[in-house]
C-alpha positions as a printed Julia matrix, in Angstrom:
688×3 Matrix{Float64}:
  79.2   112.51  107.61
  77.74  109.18  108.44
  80.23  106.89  108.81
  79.4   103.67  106.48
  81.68   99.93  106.29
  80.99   95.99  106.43
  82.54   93.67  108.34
  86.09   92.01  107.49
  86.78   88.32  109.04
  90.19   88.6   110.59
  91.88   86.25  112.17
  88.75   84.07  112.65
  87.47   86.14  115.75
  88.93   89.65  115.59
  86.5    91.89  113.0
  86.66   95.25  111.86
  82.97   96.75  112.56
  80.76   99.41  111.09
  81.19  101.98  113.99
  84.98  101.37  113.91
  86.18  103.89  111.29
  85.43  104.56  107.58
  85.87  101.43  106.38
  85.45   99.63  102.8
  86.14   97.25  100.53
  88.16   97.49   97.31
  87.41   94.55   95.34
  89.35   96.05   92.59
  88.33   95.02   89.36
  90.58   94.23   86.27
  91.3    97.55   85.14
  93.11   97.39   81.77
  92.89   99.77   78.46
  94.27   99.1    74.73
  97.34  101.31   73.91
  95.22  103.62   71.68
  93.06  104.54   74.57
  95.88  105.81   76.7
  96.67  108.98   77.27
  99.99  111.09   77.95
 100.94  111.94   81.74
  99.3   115.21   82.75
 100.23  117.53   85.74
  96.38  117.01   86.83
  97.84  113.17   87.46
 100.12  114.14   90.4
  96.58  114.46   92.63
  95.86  111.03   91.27
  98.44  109.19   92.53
  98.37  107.49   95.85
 101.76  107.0    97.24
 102.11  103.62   98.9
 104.81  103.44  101.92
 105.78  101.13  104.76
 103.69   97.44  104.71
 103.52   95.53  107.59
 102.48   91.61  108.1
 100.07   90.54  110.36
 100.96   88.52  113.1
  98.93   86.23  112.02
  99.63   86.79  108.15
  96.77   87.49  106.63
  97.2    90.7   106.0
  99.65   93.53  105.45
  98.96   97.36  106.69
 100.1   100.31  104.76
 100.33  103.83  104.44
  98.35  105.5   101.62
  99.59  109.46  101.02
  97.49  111.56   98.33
  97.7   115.18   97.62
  94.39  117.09   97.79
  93.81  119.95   95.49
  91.04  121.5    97.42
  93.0   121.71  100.89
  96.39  122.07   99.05
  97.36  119.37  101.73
  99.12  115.65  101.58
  97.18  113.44  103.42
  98.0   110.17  104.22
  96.08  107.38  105.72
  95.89  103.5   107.03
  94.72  100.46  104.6
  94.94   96.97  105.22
  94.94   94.58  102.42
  94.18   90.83  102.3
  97.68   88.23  101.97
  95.58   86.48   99.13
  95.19   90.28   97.8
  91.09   90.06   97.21
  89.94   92.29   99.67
  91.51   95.99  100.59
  89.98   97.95  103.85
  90.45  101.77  104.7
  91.4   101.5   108.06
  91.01  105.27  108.88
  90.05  109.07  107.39
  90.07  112.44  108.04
  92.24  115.58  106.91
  94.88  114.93  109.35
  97.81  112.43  108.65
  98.06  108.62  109.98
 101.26  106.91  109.62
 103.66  104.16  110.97
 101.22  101.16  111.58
 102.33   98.12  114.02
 100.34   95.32  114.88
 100.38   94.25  118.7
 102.14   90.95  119.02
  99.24   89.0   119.41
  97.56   90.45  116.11
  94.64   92.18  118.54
  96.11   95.94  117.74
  96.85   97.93  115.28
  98.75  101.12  116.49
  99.79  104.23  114.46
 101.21  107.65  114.97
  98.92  110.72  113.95
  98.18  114.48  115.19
  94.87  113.88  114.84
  92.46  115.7   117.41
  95.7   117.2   119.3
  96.03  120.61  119.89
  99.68  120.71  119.46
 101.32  120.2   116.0
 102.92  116.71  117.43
 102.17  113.15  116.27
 101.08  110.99  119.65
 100.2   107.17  119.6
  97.0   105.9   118.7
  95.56  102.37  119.15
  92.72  100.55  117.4
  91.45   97.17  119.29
  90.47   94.77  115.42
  87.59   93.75  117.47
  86.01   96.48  117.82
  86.01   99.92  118.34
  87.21  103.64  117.72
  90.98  104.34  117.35
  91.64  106.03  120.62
  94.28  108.36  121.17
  96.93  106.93  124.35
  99.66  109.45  125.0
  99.86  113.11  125.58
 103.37  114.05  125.32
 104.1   117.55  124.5
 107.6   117.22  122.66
 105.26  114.29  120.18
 106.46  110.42  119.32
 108.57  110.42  116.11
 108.72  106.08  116.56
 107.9   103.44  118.83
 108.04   99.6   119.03
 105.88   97.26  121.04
 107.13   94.68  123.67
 107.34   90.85  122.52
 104.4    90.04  125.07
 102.42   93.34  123.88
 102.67   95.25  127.53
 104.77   97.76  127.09
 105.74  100.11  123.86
 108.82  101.55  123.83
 108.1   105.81  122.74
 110.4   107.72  120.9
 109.84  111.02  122.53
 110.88  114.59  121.75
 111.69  117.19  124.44
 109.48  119.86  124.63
 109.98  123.32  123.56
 109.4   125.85  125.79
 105.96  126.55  126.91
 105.3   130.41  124.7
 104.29  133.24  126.82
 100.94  134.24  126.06
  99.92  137.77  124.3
 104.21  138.22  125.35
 106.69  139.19  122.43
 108.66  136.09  121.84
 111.79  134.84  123.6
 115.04  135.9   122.06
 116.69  132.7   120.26
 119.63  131.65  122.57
 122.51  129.89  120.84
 125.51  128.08  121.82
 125.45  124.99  119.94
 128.34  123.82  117.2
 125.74  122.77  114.61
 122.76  124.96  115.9
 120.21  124.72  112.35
 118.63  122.26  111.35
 115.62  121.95  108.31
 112.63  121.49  109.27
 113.78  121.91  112.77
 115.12  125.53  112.64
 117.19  126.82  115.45
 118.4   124.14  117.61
 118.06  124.62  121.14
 118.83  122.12  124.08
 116.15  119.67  123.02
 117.03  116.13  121.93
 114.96  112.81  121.58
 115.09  110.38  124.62
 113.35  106.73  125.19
 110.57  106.18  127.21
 108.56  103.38  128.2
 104.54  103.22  127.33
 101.89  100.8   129.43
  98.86  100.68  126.56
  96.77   99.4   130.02
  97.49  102.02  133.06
  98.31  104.66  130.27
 101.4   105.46  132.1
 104.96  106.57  130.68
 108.1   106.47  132.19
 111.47  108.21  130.76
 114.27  105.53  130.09
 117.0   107.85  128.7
 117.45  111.26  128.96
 120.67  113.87  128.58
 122.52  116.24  126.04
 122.1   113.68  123.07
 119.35  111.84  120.79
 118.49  108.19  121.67
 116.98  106.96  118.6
 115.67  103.38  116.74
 114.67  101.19  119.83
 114.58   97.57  119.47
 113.19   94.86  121.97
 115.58   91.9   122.98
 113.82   88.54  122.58
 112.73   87.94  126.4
 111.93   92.11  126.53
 114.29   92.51  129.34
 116.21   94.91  127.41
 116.89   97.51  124.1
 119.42   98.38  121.71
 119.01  101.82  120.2
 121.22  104.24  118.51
 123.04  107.08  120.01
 125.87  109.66  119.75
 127.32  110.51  123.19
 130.47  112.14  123.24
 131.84  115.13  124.28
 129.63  117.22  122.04
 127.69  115.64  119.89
 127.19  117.65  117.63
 131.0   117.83  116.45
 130.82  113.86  114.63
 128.31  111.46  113.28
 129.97  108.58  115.8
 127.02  107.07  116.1
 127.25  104.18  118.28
 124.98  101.47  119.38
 123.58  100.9   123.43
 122.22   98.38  125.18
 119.66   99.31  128.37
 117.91   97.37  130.49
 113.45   97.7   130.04
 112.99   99.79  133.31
 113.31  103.18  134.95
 117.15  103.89  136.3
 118.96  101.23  134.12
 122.0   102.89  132.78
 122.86  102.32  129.31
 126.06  100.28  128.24
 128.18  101.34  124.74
 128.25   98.47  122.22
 130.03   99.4   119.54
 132.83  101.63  120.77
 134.95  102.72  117.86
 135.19  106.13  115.54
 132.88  104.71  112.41
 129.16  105.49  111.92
 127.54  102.77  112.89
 123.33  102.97  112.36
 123.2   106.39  111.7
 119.73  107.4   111.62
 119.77  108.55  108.15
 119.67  105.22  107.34
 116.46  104.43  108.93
 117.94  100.9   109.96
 117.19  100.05  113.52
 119.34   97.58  115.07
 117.98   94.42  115.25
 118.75   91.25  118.19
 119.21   87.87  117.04
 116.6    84.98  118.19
 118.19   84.07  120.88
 119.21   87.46  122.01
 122.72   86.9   122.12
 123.96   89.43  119.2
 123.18   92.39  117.56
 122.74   92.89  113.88
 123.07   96.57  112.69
 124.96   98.64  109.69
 128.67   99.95  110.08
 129.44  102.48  108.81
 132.96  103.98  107.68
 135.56  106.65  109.61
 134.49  110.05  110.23
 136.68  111.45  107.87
 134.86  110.1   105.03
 131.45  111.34  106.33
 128.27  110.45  103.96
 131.26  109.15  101.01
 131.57  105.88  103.21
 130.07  102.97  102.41
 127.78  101.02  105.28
 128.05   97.16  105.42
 126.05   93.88  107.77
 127.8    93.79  110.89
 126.67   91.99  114.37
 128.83   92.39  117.62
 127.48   90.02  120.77
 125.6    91.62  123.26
 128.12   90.52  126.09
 130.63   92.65  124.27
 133.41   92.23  121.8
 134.58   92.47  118.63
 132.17   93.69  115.54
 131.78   90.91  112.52
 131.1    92.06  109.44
 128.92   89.53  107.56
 130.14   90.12  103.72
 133.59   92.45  104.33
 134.01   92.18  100.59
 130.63   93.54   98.75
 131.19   97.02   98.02
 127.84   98.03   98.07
 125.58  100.09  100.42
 122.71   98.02  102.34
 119.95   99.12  104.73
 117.01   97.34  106.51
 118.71   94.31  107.57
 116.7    91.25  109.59
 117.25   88.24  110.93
 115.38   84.88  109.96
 112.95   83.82  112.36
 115.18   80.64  112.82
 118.35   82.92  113.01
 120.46   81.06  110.48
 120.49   84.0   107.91
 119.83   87.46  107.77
 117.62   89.81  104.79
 118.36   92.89  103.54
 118.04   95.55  100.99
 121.14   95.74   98.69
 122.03   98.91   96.39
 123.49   98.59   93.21
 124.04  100.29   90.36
 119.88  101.6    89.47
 118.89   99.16   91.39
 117.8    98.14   95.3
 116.84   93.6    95.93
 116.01   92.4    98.51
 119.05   89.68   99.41
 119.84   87.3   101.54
 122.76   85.86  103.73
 123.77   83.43  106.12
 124.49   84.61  109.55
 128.03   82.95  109.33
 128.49   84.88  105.69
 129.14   83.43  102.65
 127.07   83.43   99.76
 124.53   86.37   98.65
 121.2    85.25   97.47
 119.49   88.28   95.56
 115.52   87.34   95.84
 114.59   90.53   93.67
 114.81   90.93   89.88
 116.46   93.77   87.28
 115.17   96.84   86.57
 112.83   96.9    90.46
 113.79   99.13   93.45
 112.3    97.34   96.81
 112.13  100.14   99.55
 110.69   98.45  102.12
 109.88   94.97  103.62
 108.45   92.92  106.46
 108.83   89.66  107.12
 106.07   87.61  108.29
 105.36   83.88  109.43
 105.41   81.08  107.99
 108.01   82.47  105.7
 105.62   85.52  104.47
 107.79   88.27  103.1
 105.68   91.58  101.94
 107.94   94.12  100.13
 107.15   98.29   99.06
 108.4    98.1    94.92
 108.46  100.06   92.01
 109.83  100.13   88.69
 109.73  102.46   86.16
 106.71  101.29   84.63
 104.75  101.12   88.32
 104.61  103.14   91.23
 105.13  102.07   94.92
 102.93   99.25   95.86
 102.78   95.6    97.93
 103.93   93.08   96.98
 103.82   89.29   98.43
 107.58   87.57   97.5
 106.77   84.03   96.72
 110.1    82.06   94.98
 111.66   84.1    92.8
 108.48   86.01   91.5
 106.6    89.29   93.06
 102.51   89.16   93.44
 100.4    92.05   93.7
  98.45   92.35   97.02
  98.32   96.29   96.87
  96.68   98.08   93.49
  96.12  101.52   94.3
  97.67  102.89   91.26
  96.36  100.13   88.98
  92.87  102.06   87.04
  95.08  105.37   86.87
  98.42  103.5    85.33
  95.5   101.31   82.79
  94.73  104.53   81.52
  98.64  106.73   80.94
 100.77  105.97   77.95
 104.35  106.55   79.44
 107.59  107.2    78.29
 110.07  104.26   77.87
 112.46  104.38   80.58
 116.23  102.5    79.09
 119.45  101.93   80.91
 122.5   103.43   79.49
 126.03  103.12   79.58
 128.92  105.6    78.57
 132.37  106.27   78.94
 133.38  109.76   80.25
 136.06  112.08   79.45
 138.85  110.17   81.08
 137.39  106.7    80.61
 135.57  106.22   83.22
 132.67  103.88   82.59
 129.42  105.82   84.01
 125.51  104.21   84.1
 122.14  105.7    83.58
 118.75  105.96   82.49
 117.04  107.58   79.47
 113.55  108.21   79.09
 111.77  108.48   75.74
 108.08  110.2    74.49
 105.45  107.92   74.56
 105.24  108.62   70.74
 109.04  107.94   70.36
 110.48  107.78   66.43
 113.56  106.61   65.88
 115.95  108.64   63.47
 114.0   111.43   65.13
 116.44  113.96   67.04
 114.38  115.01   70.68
 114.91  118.28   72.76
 116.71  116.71   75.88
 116.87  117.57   79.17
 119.41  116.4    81.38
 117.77  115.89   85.07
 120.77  115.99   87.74
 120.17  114.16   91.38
 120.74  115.84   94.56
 122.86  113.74   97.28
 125.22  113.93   95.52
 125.59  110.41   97.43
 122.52  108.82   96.22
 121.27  107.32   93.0
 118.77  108.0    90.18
 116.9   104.32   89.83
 114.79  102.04   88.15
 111.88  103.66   89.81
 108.55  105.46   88.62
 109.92  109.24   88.65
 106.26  111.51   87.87
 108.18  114.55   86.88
 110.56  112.5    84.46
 106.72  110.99   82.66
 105.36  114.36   82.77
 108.67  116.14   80.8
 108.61  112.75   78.78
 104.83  112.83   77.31
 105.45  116.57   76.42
 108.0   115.75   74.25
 111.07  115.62   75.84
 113.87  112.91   75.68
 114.58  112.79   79.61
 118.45  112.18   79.91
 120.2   111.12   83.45
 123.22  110.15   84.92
 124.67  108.5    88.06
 128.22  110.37   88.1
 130.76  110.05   90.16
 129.71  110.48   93.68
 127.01  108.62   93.4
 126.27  105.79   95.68
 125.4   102.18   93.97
 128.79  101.65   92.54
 131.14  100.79   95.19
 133.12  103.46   98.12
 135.78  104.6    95.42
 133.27  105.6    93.12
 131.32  107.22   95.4
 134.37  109.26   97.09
 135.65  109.98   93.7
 134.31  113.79   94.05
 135.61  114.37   97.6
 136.49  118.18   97.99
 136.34  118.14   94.25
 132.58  119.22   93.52
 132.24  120.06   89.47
 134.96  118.34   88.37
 134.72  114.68   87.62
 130.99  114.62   88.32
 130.17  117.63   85.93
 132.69  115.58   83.37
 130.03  112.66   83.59
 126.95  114.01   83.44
 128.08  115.77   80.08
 129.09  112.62   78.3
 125.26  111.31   79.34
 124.49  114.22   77.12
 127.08  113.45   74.49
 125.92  109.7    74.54
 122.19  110.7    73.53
 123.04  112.86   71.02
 125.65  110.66   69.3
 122.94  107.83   69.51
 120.82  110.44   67.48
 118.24  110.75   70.42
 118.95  114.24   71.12
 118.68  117.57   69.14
 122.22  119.32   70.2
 120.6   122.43   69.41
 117.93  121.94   72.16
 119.56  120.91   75.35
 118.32  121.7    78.52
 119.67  121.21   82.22
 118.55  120.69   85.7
 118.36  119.22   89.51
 117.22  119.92   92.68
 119.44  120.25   96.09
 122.97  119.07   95.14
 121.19  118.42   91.87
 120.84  122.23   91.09
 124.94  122.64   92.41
 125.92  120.56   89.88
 123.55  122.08   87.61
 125.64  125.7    88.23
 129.16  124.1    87.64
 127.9   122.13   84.69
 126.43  125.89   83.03
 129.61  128.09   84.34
 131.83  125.5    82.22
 129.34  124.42   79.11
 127.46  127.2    77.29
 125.01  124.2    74.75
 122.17  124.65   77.32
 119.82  126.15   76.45
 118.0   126.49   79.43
 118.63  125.33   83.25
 116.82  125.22   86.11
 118.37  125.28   89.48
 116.66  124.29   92.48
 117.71  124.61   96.4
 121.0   125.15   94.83
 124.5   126.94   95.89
 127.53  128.08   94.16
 129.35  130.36   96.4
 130.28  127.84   98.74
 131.65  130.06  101.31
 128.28  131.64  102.11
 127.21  128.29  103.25
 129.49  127.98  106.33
 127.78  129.01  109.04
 124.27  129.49  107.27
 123.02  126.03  106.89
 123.17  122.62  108.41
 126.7   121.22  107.27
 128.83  122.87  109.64
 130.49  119.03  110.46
 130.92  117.92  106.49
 132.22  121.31  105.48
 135.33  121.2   107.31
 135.36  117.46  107.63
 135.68  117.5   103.87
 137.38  121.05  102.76
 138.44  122.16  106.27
 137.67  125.62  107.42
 137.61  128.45  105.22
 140.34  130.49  106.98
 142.6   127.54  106.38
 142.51  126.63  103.16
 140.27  129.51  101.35
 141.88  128.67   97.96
 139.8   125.12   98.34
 136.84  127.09   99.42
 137.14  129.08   96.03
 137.59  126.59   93.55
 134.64  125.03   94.53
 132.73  128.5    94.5
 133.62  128.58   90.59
 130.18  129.29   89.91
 129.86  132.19   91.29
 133.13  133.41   91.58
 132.87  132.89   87.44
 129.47  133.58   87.2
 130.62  135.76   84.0
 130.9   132.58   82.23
 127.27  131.67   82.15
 125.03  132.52   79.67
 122.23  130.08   79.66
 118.74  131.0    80.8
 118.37  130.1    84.06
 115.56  129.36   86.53
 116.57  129.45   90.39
 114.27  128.08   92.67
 113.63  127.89   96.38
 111.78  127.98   99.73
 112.26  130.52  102.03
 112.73  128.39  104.87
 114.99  125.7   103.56
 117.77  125.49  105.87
 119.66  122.87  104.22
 120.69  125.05  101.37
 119.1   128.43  102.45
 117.22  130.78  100.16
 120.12  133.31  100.12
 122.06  131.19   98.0
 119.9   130.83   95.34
 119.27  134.98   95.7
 123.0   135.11   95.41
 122.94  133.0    91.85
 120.05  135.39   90.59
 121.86  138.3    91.59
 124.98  137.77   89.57
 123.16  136.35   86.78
 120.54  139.42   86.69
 123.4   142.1    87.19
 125.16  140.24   84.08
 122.3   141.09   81.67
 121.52  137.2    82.1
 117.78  135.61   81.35
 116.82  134.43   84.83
 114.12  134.04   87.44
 114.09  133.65   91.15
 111.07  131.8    92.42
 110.57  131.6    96.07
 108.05  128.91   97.77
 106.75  130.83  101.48
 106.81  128.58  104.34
 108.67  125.83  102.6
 112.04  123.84  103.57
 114.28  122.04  101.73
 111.7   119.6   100.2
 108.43  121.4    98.85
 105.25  119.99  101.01
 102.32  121.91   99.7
 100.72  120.47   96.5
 100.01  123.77   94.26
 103.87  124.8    94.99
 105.14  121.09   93.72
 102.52  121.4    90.99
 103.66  124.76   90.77
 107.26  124.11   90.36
 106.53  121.51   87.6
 104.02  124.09   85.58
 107.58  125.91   85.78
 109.88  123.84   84.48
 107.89  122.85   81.52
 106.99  126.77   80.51
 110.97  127.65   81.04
 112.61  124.6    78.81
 109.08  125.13   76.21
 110.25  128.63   76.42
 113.8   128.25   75.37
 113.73  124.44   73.71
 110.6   124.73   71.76
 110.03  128.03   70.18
 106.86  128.92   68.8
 106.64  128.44   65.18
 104.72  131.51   62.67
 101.58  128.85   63.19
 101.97  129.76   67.08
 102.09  126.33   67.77
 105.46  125.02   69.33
 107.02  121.86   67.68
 108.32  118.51   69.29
């Protein structure tokens, strides 16, 4: 294919070429369309959307990069691929193409670069760093490093990149019958992963000129999240070094010097979490590279129930500060000002995510994002530029330029499809639960929405269970909506967004307080006359589909469930999947305290007590909550006399990757609650 593109001023000198890559121009028209010319969400609309992930600013600032992801029907693969858009939002370029995935862009300091991570053109299954010169130019391809870069940060002067690297796995012996799997490792599975063996993730050091690479860390632990000191004499990164790492999540944060044979120093030396990865929150130096800004995290005890606040500890060594000690609320991403006087982050709380604000000395919180908007991401550029990732539940993920207190659009990828849906009205809700407690969610209505009329109702149940559902666009949550369904949800107890008690509330107490919750969400919607009692319907994914077993072995209204990735005999899980540390950090070991063990294996243990339809779903390679689980659920239910289904996605982990299984698994759902919820009238047509 000819390869066709015009020219884009950049920067005054630097210009993107025709020979560079496939390259165009989106001037993007107004799309808009009346409300009578919409149309409902359909599942051929999950290959439309373009899902729009981590902007970055320019050096410069006149323009941000993204990532662009679509799912392609034809290849039944996500691909996902480099844009850059104008700051002033006129003019959008495709940076690259091709069936394999580019991610992670960083400009080069100076604004001449653009680097990304891809497996483009490499013979092993491993993303390696790729440059592209804005002058001119094809990307070009720089490392070749068998274990693959997972994430990577340039110098402040642009000569060196500091290379997230993997170990390698060893080399497979040709036409040979495969090693035997050696292990002797505490927590030795891992999804996506699979069997762990003795590989971990180190630092190294990356000249873009001589093309060299030199290790900086190396040892029987990860080194993770590298960031540059101001002069780039040194880097902070996050690691977990003690006697066996794999025992805690004691995360800690190091300081090594830029070159080969420094030895690292421990920062942060205490028993709390500090910048677990999970968190995706690199630590960050001040401007004049005397602290350290990063997230604490809480004692080991309370693994993922702990809250994570703003924290910065001086480089020399000391104490920890923690910048607000009294906001009970999780934060990630956090930043200093270029002038170092306050610091930006993302704040979480209750359905929502801002983007706030704080002085480096603490004090007062300035919340620079709206109600009713989740910000994911955000860079900060100069001259006081700020670019942010947002959705709501109207919009999918897009950029955004924050200028005062309003948002404007520099990204529209979604903009002709979202001109053309009619969607469901998404509401916040608030309830009281059986013993008081006040719980928040969301409730999604038909497009066509009467009131007085009563709605068959599904209640949708998140996974976590520390997370929460938000005011984001949720696809599957439209699709149930425009086929008639009132879309109920609930942020129960364990949930995060609502303070550390809250979120603890469930410790070692799965299905109790939590299951209480998300059954007075239902109760709310049907005593608002929303929802038809007779027509109730349950499910989740993950922890989601646990909670939707305990809510069905103790409440026979549903009518139908579906249960994905899910587990109800816990005791099968020790050993099998990846939570050796937070099963006994949380209910001890099972030859300790096996009455604990049972009671929160009701489900199975009491499967007896079930008697809605349900649908149990899985891939056979999840190792997070492993296939057998969900065979075990199935098994009981199916030897009862019970109406179920096992569905089981080949080659897929924990989260389903290939687009005809997540279309698939959504073509599901809606034939197993039509099934049960809406039966066919004598016409043969079913009713809302």
């Amino acid at each position: 294919m000819k390869r066709l593109g015009i020219p884009v001023a950049v920067r005054g000198f630097v210009r993107i070429p025709l020979a560079l890559l496939f390259v165009f121009a989106l001037h993007l028209p107004g799309a808009t369309a009346r409300a009578a010319d919409r149309r409902p969400v359909s599942l051929d609309d999950l290959f439309a959307l373009r899902d729009v992930s981590d902007p970055r600013v320019s050096p410069e600032g006149t323009w941000v990069a993204y990532t662009v992801t679509t799912k392609d029907a034809k290849t039944d693969k996500a691909d996902s691929d480099l844009f850059m858009t104008s700051w002033d939002g006129a003019r959008t370029v495709r940076l690259t193409t091709g069936p394999e995935k580019e991610h992670t862009p960083r400009f080069s300091p100076d604004g001449q670069f653009l680097s990304f991570l891809s497996s483009r053109g490499y013979d092993a299954d491993t993303d390696q760093l790729w440059i592209m010169n804005r002058a001119g130019g094809e990307a070009e391809r720089v490392t070749d490093l068998k274990g693959g870069v997972t994430d990577y940060a340039w110098s402040p002067d642009g000569k060196r990149i500091v290379l997230v690297v993997d170990d390698p796995e060893p080399e497979p012996q040709e036409n040979k019958t495969p090693r035997p799997i050696v292990i002797d490792r505490f927590q030795f599975k891992q999804d996506e992963s699979g069997y762990l063996g003795p590989q971990h993730s180190h630092l190294h050091l990356f000249d873009p000129v001589s093309r060299k690479t030199e290790a900086l860390t190396s040892g029987a632990f990860s080194d993770l999240l590298p960031s540059w000191s101001p002069d780039g004499a040194s880097l902070a990164f996050v690691s977990k070094r003690g006697p066996d790492p794999d025992r805690d999540d004691n995360w800690d944060i190091y300081v090594v010097g830029a070159k080969g044979g420094a030895t690292a120093r421990r920062l942060t030396v205490n028993d709390l979490d500090d910048c677990d990865p999970e968190w995706e929150s690199a630590p960050q130096w001040s401007p004049d590279g005397k602290s350290i800004l990063y997230l604490q995290g809480g004692p080991q005890k309370l693994i993922y129930y702990a809250g994570y606040q703003l924290a910065i500890v001086p480089v020399a060594g000391g104490a920890p500060r923690l910048l607000a000690p009294d906001l009970d609320r999780n934060v990630t991403l956090p930043r200093f000002a270029a002038d170092g006087k306050s610091v930006y982050f993302l704040l979480e709380d209750d359905r929502d995510v801002r983007l706030a604000r704080i002085p480096v000395g603490g004090g007062r919180i300035d919340r620079l994002t709206g109600d009713r908007r989740v910000i994911v991401a955000y860079d900060l550029g100069p001259g006081g530029r700020i670019a942010v990732q947002s959705t709501t539940p109207e919009d999918p993920d897009e950029v955004f330029a924050l200028e005062g207190a309003g948002l404007r659009a520099v990204s529209r990828q979604n903009r002709d499809l979202m001109a053309r849906l009619a969607l469901g009205t998404t509401e916040g809700i608030a309830f009281k639960s059986k013993d008081g407690t006040e719980v928040h969610g969301l409730v999604v209505k038909p497009p066509d929405f009467k009131a007085g009329t009563k709605y068959p109702t599904i209640l949708r149940i998140h996974g976590g269970p520390t997370m929460q559902y938000q005011n984001e666009f949720t696809f599957d949550w439209q699709l149930l909506a425009a086929h008639g369904y009132v879309v109920v949800t609930a942020n129960p107890r364990g949930s995060t967004g609502r303070g550390e008690a809250y979120c603890r509330a469930i410790y070692a107490d799965w299905g109790n307080k939590d299951a209480q919750d998300v059954l007075a969400a239902v109760d709310h919607v049907v005593a608002q006359g929303i929802a038809d009692p007779g027509r109730l319907g349950v499910g989740g994914w993950s922890y989601g589909g646990m909670l939707t077993n305990y809510v069905i072995a103790q409440d026979t209204r549903f009518k139908a469930a579906t249960s994905g990735a899910s587990i109800s005999n816990i005791l099968a899980g020790y050993g099998t999947d990846q939570y050796i540390r937070e099963y006994e950090a949380e209910l001890g070991t099972p030859w300790s305290h096996p009455d604990l063990w049972a009671h929160v294996s009701f489900p199975f243990l009491h499967a007896d007590r079930i008697t809605t339809p349900t649908l149990f779903l899985c891939g056979d390679k999840d190792f997070n909550v492993p296939l057998l689980n969900s065979e075990q659920m199935y098994q009981a239910l199916r030897s009862l006399g019970r109406d179920t289904r096992l569905v089981i996605y080949p080659g897929q982990h924990h989260g389903l990757t290939t687009p005809s299984y997540v279309r698939d698994r959504l073509e599901r759902y809606l034939a197993w609650y039509d099934g049960h919820l809406m039966p066919k009238p004598a016409g043969g047509v079913a009713g809302h």
